[in-house]
Amino acid sequence: MQDGIVLTMRGIYKSFPGVRALQNVDFTLRKGEIHALMGENGAGKSTLIKVLTGVYEKDAGEIRVEGQDGPADIRSPQDAQNIGISTVYQEITLCPNLSVAENMFIGRDKGVGVRWKDMEKKAGDLLKSLGIPARPKQQLSSCSIAVQQMVAIARAVDADCKVLILDEPTSSLDDKEVEMLFGLMRDLKSRGVGIIFVTHFLEQVYAVSDRITVLRNGELVGEFEVQSLPQVELVSAMMGHALAELSDLDKQGSSDALSGEAFYEASGLSSAEARPFDFRIAKGEVNGFTGLLGSGRSESVRAIFAADHVTGGHVKVNGKPVNISKPVQAMKAGIGYLPEDRKRDGIIADLSVRENIILALQVMKGFFHPLSRKEEEAFADEYIKTLEIKTASQETPIKSLSGGNQQKVILARWLLTHPQYLILDEPTRGIDVGTKTEIQRLVLKLAEEGMSVTFISSEIEEMLRTCSRLIVMRDRKIVGELTGDQLNQDTVMKTIAGGEQA
Amino acid sequence: MTGKRRKGGVLSDLMIPLIAIGILILFNLIRDPGFFSISLSTNNSGNAVLTGNLISIIDSASELAIIAMGMTLVTAATGGQDISVGAVGAITGSVFVQVLKGSGDITAGTVVLGFLACCLVTVLFTSFNGVLVAFFRIQPMIATLILFSCGRSIAYWITGSATPQLESPIIKAMGMTIPGIPVPTPIFMVILVGLLLLLFFKTSNIRLYTESVGINQGASRLNGINPTLIKLLSFIVLGVCVAVAGVISTCRLGQVSHKTLLIDIEMDAILAVAIGGNSLGGGRFRLSGSILGAYIIQMLTTTLYAMSVAPANVKAYKAIVIILIVVAGSPVIKTALSSFWHRLKNNRAGAVSREVN
Amino acid sequence: MKRREPFTDSQLLMSIAIGIFVVMYGAAMIFMGGGFLKFQQFFDLLNDNAALIIVSCALSIVMIGGGINISVGGVIGLTVMSCALYLNGTGIESAFGSTAMALLLSLGIGLAFGVGQGFLISYLDIQPFIVTLAGMFLSRGLTTMLSINPVKVTHAAFLDVAKTKLQIPFLGYTAQNGNLIPAKLETGAIIALCVVILSALMLKYTRLGRHTYALGGNQQSSLMLGINVRRTRFLTYVISGLLSGLAGFAFLMHKPAGNSSVAARMEMDAIAASIIGGTLLTGGVGNVIGTFFGALILATIQKIIGLSPLNESWWQEMASGAMLALFILLQSVVLSNRGKKAENAGKMKLKKE
């Protein structure tokens, strides 16, 4: 192993049923560097991290860690920990009901007793030396999320770590907290720890990283020195270029709709998660919210559907003012919403494909107007056929379908309600290319039939192909609206990146 | 094709309770071939009635079966159980007796009035539990611990210290048999409640909503379902079930004793739900499983009585059978068994295809 | 460096319980006077409720770990009956020998139930409610199998031991005839106090104790933090089994007679005591000191009503039910307020941005 290198991954392959998650990916981490791992959803970042920490077993490839003779064999997070690879996850994996000191040492101590004095002193020293503003005796739940994150880092660092993986540690932190975290990261860097920093925030990457490795669609795009890669180039590296096979899509029909009669109009709409914004969509229009993850694009569409608690704003549907404060009201107004997090918000895991398909229609029909079994089966059959959902039968629990097919079931659920306006938040996330094109075609077909569609995707290509208007968000604000000639990769990326680096 | 699959689903869901009941029947037939024989005899009020172990099993399990149905719904929607049903049932009994006493002669009219009053009061009490669970998000077991510990005292407070007797042919007819009909009335009540629930299930979306709330509350909300109301509704349905069971039990005994009416039925009802193959963590449910569970528990009890086990000792044997059933249904054992089953099936399928070739 | 930490959830709920107990007992002293002014009254709360205090601790430990155990009352009943029969039939005459054997028998029964239930729950992943419900049926059934009729202990030496009380003169009072009557504490009460202290120490100062809190706080995180979740859960049930056996022994020392209805429904009282004392059924929060006061609150309600004109069991039950309702609502309000505060703090930050 070369000097100054703590970790190398060579030719890593990993696939799941139907999806090739990683193909021939290389990754190198040097001592005392902060190395950003970038890529949009489905790029393979988290798979790579999970292979490294032993959560997944790799199909092929080799991992070498400093201090180990030969390739490392990592089969569990515990193994990874033992050879000096520690991970701090986005969701905090500590116990909120225990004290800060305990959270740093529990599960690592030997013997029967707990020596609070020693533990608290050691914790106090470590917190102090890392400059973490927490008291050892404090209950963890009384710390801010940022401090909890730092406590998790302190725990990881104390376990003699060479490689520290920070998996989107900043997604729920404010600017000041992020700065605090960066201070800690720089401090650890100066102590020679190699840090893998996974994030979606471009500014943060430029603020703290030395190198950037970009993945796209499970493949390595490249490793770059941070100075040699302007922000716009990074965005284009992440988002990629047109795939030839998809370019035969024709969105001619929908671009005329822009100026047409509005189906939905909102002014000053805000929710518990989204800042006030104005929005309008015409009948038969396909528009999209774009921006990086965390830019507020999902929060905005959730506000339209009242998925989060709506806190203000005026909404007009078909020109008439309506009150939409609950999802059911949005549904009655003719709006459908396919959520971003399919597992958490979309599927009812144990229910059958049939039940998942008819759910929304059933709710709209009302509690005392159940569909007959025949109708249900007919509907389910129809959509299983039209959307080519691959399932053993209608009665198969949806949880046993692949991700793409689950997504199609949820899509079927909303199509069945015949909405006038359909919101699709990342409908193509984590599904194979073929299904992606199918969904894109479907969106355009629906628009031709007069349906309004709002489409969100992490892949700009996909958005450009389907949308006739793009609303660009950054830092939870709308920073631009692009139509017509502006709808090209360059302009979009510049608007997303903020222009200053162009 | 789809129809066939569905049937397979029912069978595999109810596999364990069906095997349990099969073993119980077989065991009894071997032990005493005449165990299940039914005869027509005359009871002391001169009516022809069917007697025999089978009738007595189905009859005595009535209250349990009815409450188990309601409990299934609460379990499915909330992922928890109501442990106050016995105590609330005692309140029902007291209200019933009090209304009948207060209105003088016991006529069909006053009985109906009493029953309606029971439904109202019982639903009020279970709704109290429901509000704690649905609005205050308190764990069902803790929320219902309140009425569990003081419900019987409320029942006592309603009737006072006396254990009032109800003497009337109508009461006898409701609790035992109607003259001219040889089958005990409570059996009809179970069928009636079952049919009413079936009607409710057919004419509404209660099953879909309840299962969906029990499995994924957040996603249900995003599909326009109101999880709070669905949870409350499950407690209201349970309330009606408890009201019917309380009235049956009171009529059967002809009196109300706040200390013993429907005693310990909450435990049996939860057991019935679990034995019936329903997850106590909520989600998908099968009412038929719970009803089957109720009859398994009663058949077990009756079998033990028939083997002249003292009533007080029955619990010990019951415990052992329960353990056997839940161990057989435990996730660990189930996975092991199903992989074994698959291997067996594959082997057989392989053998068949070879033969065909 | 010396600044005080704000209360943790456990401490906050416990303090509320202690506060209410003090207010309640104080009110009883002022308005009811009489017995409540004597120290013996307080000791009698301990003497009469030793078994409840011990099993409440057992329940709290299991609940902190995120489980439930409703077999404890049954195990007490079985223990008392077995010991009573054993003592009446044994050839061991000596006071020490008979007591030691009774203690061993109690612990053995408790251990057997703890290990069996713990295994089914932790290693076969069966729902704790159903397993311990079966445990309750089994223990109650075995009790009546041993004897359906009440069995009084007739072993003279053992009875002498059981009657022995710790006398504390300086806490006594002067009777009307001028004699000093010392305050008396029974063996069972002493055991109960020891159990409270030892389990408090166990929960605070041993790895097992801290792992129990971690397990109840977040099972997934506990796994990630390297805690052996199955073993920890198993051990909480073993301990609760052992303590139930010990509670049976304490019960026997207080009332040396077996009966099929001994400790009837005590599991529910113990759960109530734990909840009142600030243990959450969801796990991770709780404290046996709080539980101790929770049990005392239930006992005091009984005592007050017993001495009042409302001396009827149904009043006692109504009062305990009302008290339980009060605490459950209080907890839900306190904890949801805390949650909201944390949430608001988070929101403020977002706005500042």
mmCIF file of N, CA and C in Angstrom, chain C residues 29 44 54 75 118 145-146 169 178 207 227 235 267 313 319 339 344 347 349:
data_model
loop_
_atom_site.group_PDB
_atom_site.id
_atom_site.type_symbol
_atom_site.label_atom_id
_atom_site.label_comp_id
_atom_site.label_asym_id
_atom_site.label_seq_id
_atom_site.Cartn_x
_atom_site.Cartn_y
_atom_site.Cartn_z
ATOM 1 N N MET C 29 -51.911 13.577 57.056
ATOM 2 C CA MET C 29 -51.481 13.896 58.423
ATOM 3 C C MET C 29 -52.299 15.049 58.977
ATOM 4 N N ASP C 44 -46.008 0.691 58.218
ATOM 5 C CA ASP C 44 -47.026 -0.293 57.862
ATOM 6 C C ASP C 44 -47.292 -0.298 56.360
ATOM 7 N N ILE C 54 -41.713 -4.971 45.618
ATOM 8 C CA ILE C 54 -40.699 -5.778 44.927
ATOM 9 C C ILE C 54 -41.106 -6.054 43.484
ATOM 10 N N VAL C 75 -46.860 -15.805 39.748
ATOM 11 C CA VAL C 75 -45.646 -16.428 40.283
ATOM 12 C C VAL C 75 -45.594 -16.242 41.798
ATOM 13 N N GLY C 118 -38.246 -15.546 29.368
ATOM 14 C CA GLY C 118 -37.215 -14.764 28.695
ATOM 15 C C GLY C 118 -36.750 -15.429 27.415
ATOM 16 N N MET C 145 -53.515 -26.521 41.477
ATOM 17 C CA MET C 145 -53.220 -27.954 41.437
ATOM 18 C C MET C 145 -52.572 -28.398 42.736
ATOM 19 N N LEU C 146 -51.697 -27.544 43.259
ATOM 20 C CA LEU C 146 -51.028 -27.882 44.515
ATOM 21 C C LEU C 146 -52.054 -27.983 45.623
ATOM 22 N N PRO C 169 -36.577 2.078 68.152
ATOM 23 C CA PRO C 169 -37.197 2.816 69.258
ATOM 24 C C PRO C 169 -37.352 4.308 68.968
ATOM 25 N N GLY C 178 -47.873 5.681 78.885
ATOM 26 C CA GLY C 178 -46.516 6.151 79.132
ATOM 27 C C GLY C 178 -45.430 5.253 78.602
ATOM 28 N N ARG C 207 -23.421 -2.460 33.621
ATOM 29 C CA ARG C 207 -23.563 -2.440 32.179
ATOM 30 C C ARG C 207 -24.941 -2.926 31.775
ATOM 31 N N ILE C 227 -24.582 -3.405 21.340
ATOM 32 C CA ILE C 227 -25.157 -4.044 22.522
ATOM 33 C C ILE C 227 -25.794 -5.361 22.106
ATOM 34 N N LEU C 235 -32.115 -11.202 29.994
ATOM 35 C CA LEU C 235 -31.756 -10.997 31.398
ATOM 36 C C LEU C 235 -32.801 -10.166 32.144
ATOM 37 N N GLU C 267 -50.124 -7.932 39.274
ATOM 38 C CA GLU C 267 -49.341 -7.463 38.116
ATOM 39 C C GLU C 267 -49.853 -6.113 37.634
ATOM 40 N N SER C 313 -64.057 -1.440 49.180
ATOM 41 C CA SER C 313 -63.014 -1.726 48.207
ATOM 42 C C SER C 313 -63.262 -0.985 46.896
ATOM 43 N N ALA C 319 -60.540 5.253 43.261
ATOM 44 C CA ALA C 319 -59.524 6.263 43.539
ATOM 45 C C ALA C 319 -58.216 5.908 42.837
ATOM 46 N N GLY C 339 -41.391 17.493 23.886
ATOM 47 C CA GLY C 339 -41.157 17.248 22.471
ATOM 48 C C GLY C 339 -41.360 18.516 21.671
ATOM 49 N N ASN C 344 -39.774 23.255 18.539
ATOM 50 C CA ASN C 344 -39.787 24.698 18.340
ATOM 51 C C ASN C 344 -38.379 25.257 18.263
ATOM 52 N N LYS C 347 -37.195 24.798 14.944
ATOM 53 C CA LYS C 347 -37.822 25.694 13.968
ATOM 54 C C LYS C 347 -37.226 27.081 14.031
ATOM 55 N N LYS C 349 -34.375 27.950 14.742
ATOM 56 C CA LYS C 349 -33.090 27.962 14.040
ATOM 57 C C LYS C 349 -33.308 28.100 12.544
#
